[in-house]
PDB file of C-alpha atoms in Angstrom:
ATOM      1  CA  MET A   1      71.374  84.382  19.797  1.00 78.00           C
ATOM      2  CA  LYS A   2      74.929  85.461  19.211  1.00 77.00           C
ATOM      3  CA  LYS A   3      76.196  83.026  22.062  1.00 81.00           C
ATOM      4  CA  LYS A   4      74.182  80.096  20.022  1.00 82.00           C
ATOM      5  CA  ILE A   5      76.288  80.995  17.127  1.00 86.00           C
ATOM      6  CA  LEU A   6      79.668  81.363  19.005  1.00 85.00           C
ATOM      7  CA  ILE A   7      79.182  78.054  20.759  1.00 87.00           C
ATOM      8  CA  VAL A   8      78.176  76.320  17.387  1.00 86.00           C
ATOM      9  CA  ILE A   9      81.389  77.739  15.875  1.00 89.00           C
ATOM     10  CA  ILE A  10      83.709  76.779  18.686  1.00 89.00           C
ATOM     11  CA  LEU A  11      82.149  73.091  18.582  1.00 86.00           C
ATOM     12  CA  ILE A  12      82.820  73.067  15.007  1.00 89.00           C
ATOM     13  CA  LEU A  13      86.366  74.445  15.270  1.00 85.00           C
ATOM     14  CA  LEU A  14      86.824  71.785  18.102  1.00 83.00           C
ATOM     15  CA  LEU A  15      85.604  69.097  15.857  1.00 80.00           C
ATOM     16  CA  LEU A  16      87.690  70.118  12.948  1.00 77.00           C
ATOM     17  CA  LEU A  17      90.916  70.034  15.386  1.00 73.00           C
ATOM     18  CA  LEU A  18      89.963  66.652  16.530  1.00 72.00           C
ATOM     19  CA  LEU A  19      89.610  65.284  13.090  1.00 72.00           C
ATOM     20  CA  LEU A  20      92.868  66.988  12.186  1.00 71.00           C
ATOM     21  CA  PHE A  21      94.852  65.351  15.049  1.00 71.00           C
ATOM     22  CA  ALA A  22      93.080  62.132  14.714  1.00 67.00           C
ATOM     23  CA  SER A  23      93.518  61.578  11.028  1.00 63.00           C
ATOM     24  CA  PRO A  24      97.415  60.656  11.153  1.00 64.00           C
ATOM     25  CA  ILE A  25      96.739  58.107  13.947  1.00 61.00           C
ATOM     26  CA  VAL A  26      93.734  56.552  12.157  1.00 55.00           C
ATOM     27  CA  ARG A  27      95.683  56.345   8.989  1.00 58.00           C
ATOM     28  CA  GLU A  28      98.588  54.814  10.798  1.00 58.00           C
ATOM     29  CA  TYR A  29      96.076  52.192  12.384  1.00 56.00           C
ATOM     30  CA  ILE A  30      94.784  51.454   8.975  1.00 53.00           C
ATOM     31  CA  ASN A  31      98.026  51.172   7.229  1.00 51.00           C
ATOM     32  CA  THR A  32      99.797  48.987   9.950  1.00 49.00           C
ATOM     33  CA  ASN A  33      96.674  46.548  10.305  1.00 48.00           C
ATOM     34  CA  SER A  34      95.586  46.382   6.662  1.00 43.00           C
ATOM     35  CA  LYS A  35      99.054  44.811   5.603  1.00 47.00           C
ATOM     36  CA  PRO A  36      99.117  41.215   5.399  1.00 51.00           C
ATOM     37  CA  ASN A  37     101.297  39.632   8.186  1.00 60.00           C
ATOM     38  CA  PRO A  38     103.823  37.344   6.129  1.00 75.00           C
ATOM     39  CA  GLU A  39     103.933  33.763   7.999  1.00 86.00           C
ATOM     40  CA  ILE A  40     107.145  32.382   6.393  1.00 89.00           C
ATOM     41  CA  ILE A  41     109.977  34.740   7.280  1.00 91.00           C
ATOM     42  CA  PHE A  42     113.684  34.736   7.483  1.00 91.00           C
ATOM     43  CA  SER A  43     115.315  35.175  11.002  1.00 90.00           C
ATOM     44  CA  ASP A  44     118.661  35.010  12.755  1.00 91.00           C
ATOM     45  CA  VAL A  45     121.091  35.981   9.691  1.00 92.00           C
ATOM     46  CA  LEU A  46     124.768  35.298  10.323  1.00 92.00           C
ATOM     47  CA  VAL A  47     127.220  36.519   7.801  1.00 92.00           C
ATOM     48  CA  ASN A  48     130.497  34.644   7.984  1.00 92.00           C
ATOM     49  CA  GLY A  49     129.478  33.902  11.464  1.00 92.00           C
ATOM     50  CA  ILE A  50     128.484  37.233  12.838  1.00 91.00           C
ATOM     51  CA  LYS A  51     124.711  38.139  13.416  1.00 92.00           C
ATOM     52  CA  ASP A  52     123.665  40.623  10.796  1.00 88.00           C
ATOM     53  CA  ASN A  53     119.989  41.307  10.268  1.00 83.00           C
ATOM     54  CA  THR A  54     120.736  44.320   8.412  1.00 88.00           C
ATOM     55  CA  VAL A  55     120.924  42.345   5.138  1.00 89.00           C
ATOM     56  CA  LEU A  56     117.121  41.761   5.253  1.00 89.00           C
ATOM     57  CA  ASP A  57     115.241  44.306   3.298  1.00 87.00           C
ATOM     58  CA  ASP A  58     112.247  43.032   5.103  1.00 88.00           C
ATOM     59  CA  VAL A  59     111.284  39.551   6.653  1.00 89.00           C
ATOM     60  CA  ARG A  60     110.977  37.945   3.448  1.00 90.00           C
ATOM     61  CA  THR A  61     113.879  39.432   1.352  1.00 92.00           C
ATOM     62  CA  LEU A  62     117.566  38.932   2.011  1.00 91.00           C
ATOM     63  CA  ASN A  63     119.311  41.596   0.079  1.00 91.00           C
ATOM     64  CA  PHE A  64     123.721  41.415   0.646  1.00 87.00           C
ATOM     65  CA  THR A  65     126.385  43.009  -1.181  1.00 87.00           C
ATOM     66  CA  ALA A  66     128.977  41.225  -1.329  1.00 83.00           C
ATOM     67  CA  THR A  67     132.728  43.012  -1.676  1.00 84.00           C
ATOM     68  CA  LEU A  68     135.272  40.507  -3.071  1.00 83.00           C
ATOM     69  CA  LYS A  69     138.619  40.776  -4.833  1.00 82.00           C
ATOM     70  CA  ASP A  70     140.605  37.339  -4.527  1.00 83.00           C
ATOM     71  CA  LYS A  71     139.513  34.293  -6.305  1.00 85.00           C
ATOM     72  CA  GLY A  72     137.957  31.735  -4.009  1.00 86.00           C
ATOM     73  CA  GLU A  73     137.065  34.415  -1.305  1.00 87.00           C
ATOM     74  CA  LYS A  74     133.514  33.871  -0.067  1.00 89.00           C
ATOM     75  CA  TYR A  75     130.844  34.804   2.257  1.00 90.00           C
ATOM     76  CA  GLU A  76     128.669  32.256   3.995  1.00 94.00           C
ATOM     77  CA  ILE A  77     125.352  33.630   5.008  1.00 93.00           C
ATOM     78  CA  LYS A  78     123.549  31.277   7.429  1.00 95.00           C
ATOM     79  CA  TYR A  79     119.743  31.943   8.118  1.00 94.00           C
ATOM     80  CA  LYS A  80     116.759  30.350   9.576  1.00 93.00           C
ATOM     81  CA  VAL A  81     113.286  30.341   7.801  1.00 93.00           C
ATOM     82  CA  VAL A  82     110.482  30.282  10.271  1.00 93.00           C
ATOM     83  CA  ASN A  83     106.865  29.301   9.428  1.00 92.00           C
ATOM     84  CA  ASN A  84     104.867  31.489  11.762  1.00 89.00           C
ATOM     85  CA  SER A  85     101.341  30.016  10.815  1.00 85.00           C
ATOM     86  CA  LYS A  86      99.136  28.588  13.267  1.00 85.00           C
ATOM     87  CA  LYS A  87      97.029  27.071  10.665  1.00 85.00           C
ATOM     88  CA  ARG A  88      98.877  25.429   7.924  1.00 86.00           C
ATOM     89  CA  LYS A  89     102.221  23.852   6.683  1.00 88.00           C
ATOM     90  CA  SER A  90     103.789  25.345   3.552  1.00 87.00           C
ATOM     91  CA  THR A  91     106.280  24.195   0.732  1.00 88.00           C
ATOM     92  CA  VAL A  92     108.820  27.125   0.699  1.00 89.00           C
ATOM     93  CA  GLU A  93     111.349  27.920  -2.128  1.00 89.00           C
ATOM     94  CA  ILE A  94     114.323  30.262  -1.745  1.00 90.00           C
ATOM     95  CA  LYS A  95     114.660  32.214  -4.987  1.00 91.00           C
ATOM     96  CA  CYS A  96     118.129  33.728  -5.263  1.00 89.00           C
ATOM     97  CA  SER A  97     120.020  36.031  -7.661  1.00 87.00           C
ATOM     98  CA  LYS A  98     121.561  33.714 -10.580  1.00 85.00           C
ATOM     99  CA  GLU A  99     125.161  32.833 -10.594  1.00 81.00           C
ATOM    100  CA  THR A 100     127.283  35.348 -12.813  1.00 81.00           C
ATOM    101  CA  ASP A 101     130.463  34.972 -14.785  1.00 82.00           C
ATOM    102  CA  LEU A 102     132.108  36.490 -11.435  1.00 82.00           C
ATOM    103  CA  LEU A 103     130.087  34.693  -8.648  1.00 85.00           C
ATOM    104  CA  LEU A 104     129.477  31.221  -7.829  1.00 89.00           C
ATOM    105  CA  ILE A 105     126.049  31.494  -5.786  1.00 90.00           C
ATOM    106  CA  THR A 106     124.813  28.350  -3.870  1.00 91.00           C
ATOM    107  CA  ASN A 107     122.075  28.095  -1.549  1.00 91.00           C
ATOM    108  CA  ASN A 108     121.528  25.054   0.641  1.00 93.00           C
ATOM    109  CA  PHE A 109     117.998  24.918   1.922  1.00 92.00           C
ATOM    110  CA  ASP A 110     115.567  21.881   1.968  1.00 90.00           C
ATOM    111  CA  THR A 111     112.534  22.695  -0.233  1.00 87.00           C
ATOM    112  CA  GLU A 112     111.482  19.176  -0.743  1.00 88.00           C
ATOM    113  CA  LYS A 113     109.935  18.783   2.601  1.00 89.00           C
ATOM    114  CA  GLU A 114     106.850  20.887   3.973  1.00 90.00           C
ATOM    115  CA  LEU A 115     107.784  23.463   6.612  1.00 90.00           C
ATOM    116  CA  ASP A 116     105.597  22.361   9.509  1.00 91.00           C
ATOM    117  CA  ILE A 117     103.647  24.767  11.793  1.00 90.00           C
ATOM    118  CA  GLY A 118     106.121  26.384  13.876  1.00 90.00           C
ATOM    119  CA  GLU A 119     108.867  24.872  12.428  1.00 93.00           C
ATOM    120  CA  VAL A 120     112.379  26.462  12.205  1.00 93.00           C
ATOM    121  CA  ARG A 121     114.880  25.350   9.119  1.00 94.00           C
ATOM    122  CA  ASP A 122     118.160  26.229   8.535  1.00 95.00           C
ATOM    123  CA  GLY A 123     119.882  27.332   5.151  1.00 94.00           C
ATOM    124  CA  VAL A 124     123.298  28.437   4.005  1.00 95.00           C
ATOM    125  CA  LEU A 125     124.051  31.022   1.048  1.00 93.00           C
ATOM    126  CA  THR A 126     127.462  30.852  -0.102  1.00 92.00           C
ATOM    127  CA  VAL A 127     128.837  33.523  -2.572  1.00 90.00           C
ATOM    128  CA  GLU A 128     132.238  33.069  -3.872  1.00 90.00           C
ATOM    129  CA  LEU A 129     134.293  34.791  -6.408  1.00 86.00           C
ATOM    130  CA  LYS A 130     135.169  32.705  -9.365  1.00 85.00           C
ATOM    131  CA  LYS A 131     137.830  34.766 -11.045  1.00 81.00           C
ATOM    132  CA  VAL A 132     140.593  36.967 -10.270  1.00 77.00           C
ATOM    133  CA  THR A 133     139.922  40.614 -10.546  1.00 76.00           C
ATOM    134  CA  MET A 134     141.926  43.814 -11.025  1.00 77.00           C
ATOM    135  CA  LYS A 135     139.798  45.629  -8.166  1.00 79.00           C
ATOM    136  CA  GLU A 136     137.405  45.001  -5.516  1.00 79.00           C
ATOM    137  CA  GLU A 137     134.130  43.864  -6.835  1.00 75.00           C
ATOM    138  CA  LYS A 138     130.809  44.676  -5.093  1.00 82.00           C
ATOM    139  CA  GLN A 139     128.030  42.270  -6.454  1.00 82.00           C
ATOM    140  CA  LYS A 140     124.480  42.317  -5.088  1.00 87.00           C
ATOM    141  CA  VAL A 141     122.891  39.063  -4.184  1.00 89.00           C
ATOM    142  CA  LYS A 142     119.163  38.914  -3.514  1.00 91.00           C
ATOM    143  CA  CYS A 143     117.194  36.061  -1.924  1.00 91.00           C
ATOM    144  CA  MET A 144     113.408  35.944  -1.616  1.00 92.00           C
ATOM    145  CA  ILE A 145     111.047  33.352   0.184  1.00 91.00           C
ATOM    146  CA  LYS A 146     108.397  32.274  -2.268  1.00 88.00           C
ATOM    147  CA  GLU A 147     105.453  29.826  -0.945  1.00 83.00           C
ATOM    148  CA  LYS A 148     104.737  27.186  -3.442  1.00 75.00           C
ATOM    149  CA  GLU A 149     100.955  26.385  -4.079  1.00 60.00           C
ATOM    150  CA  ASN A 150     100.067  23.079  -2.109  1.00 56.00           C
ATOM    151  CA  LYS A 151      97.850  20.961  -4.168  1.00 48.00           C
TER     152      LYS A 151
END
């Protein structure tokens, strides 16, 4: 009788240990597979001609800090927008930070034409200092991909 109780206790302990070790793995699997995989993304970001994907917060958000001092000084950020969808075209717009009294922000990206399945389209974001400043200015610029509803 004591052997049976001991075996049951050992089996329960083994089951509890198994659940303890498996739960983080199961939780990780659920978390990674439940997040939607964005179909329209930024890729291949170049800042002043140098590849720099560190300015991507995630595949749909470009977050850049411009450090400028002299009037007319600028950053040119070239990027690609990719439609990874296997099912549909998309109409895309890129929403960027508003121009400020110090910064001229221009974003050249064709939003009129639909982005075909698998298409890659280039865009250029230019951030330019409009005024002379007494000290170096750090200004944040953020751009996000937004999909327009197709009707």
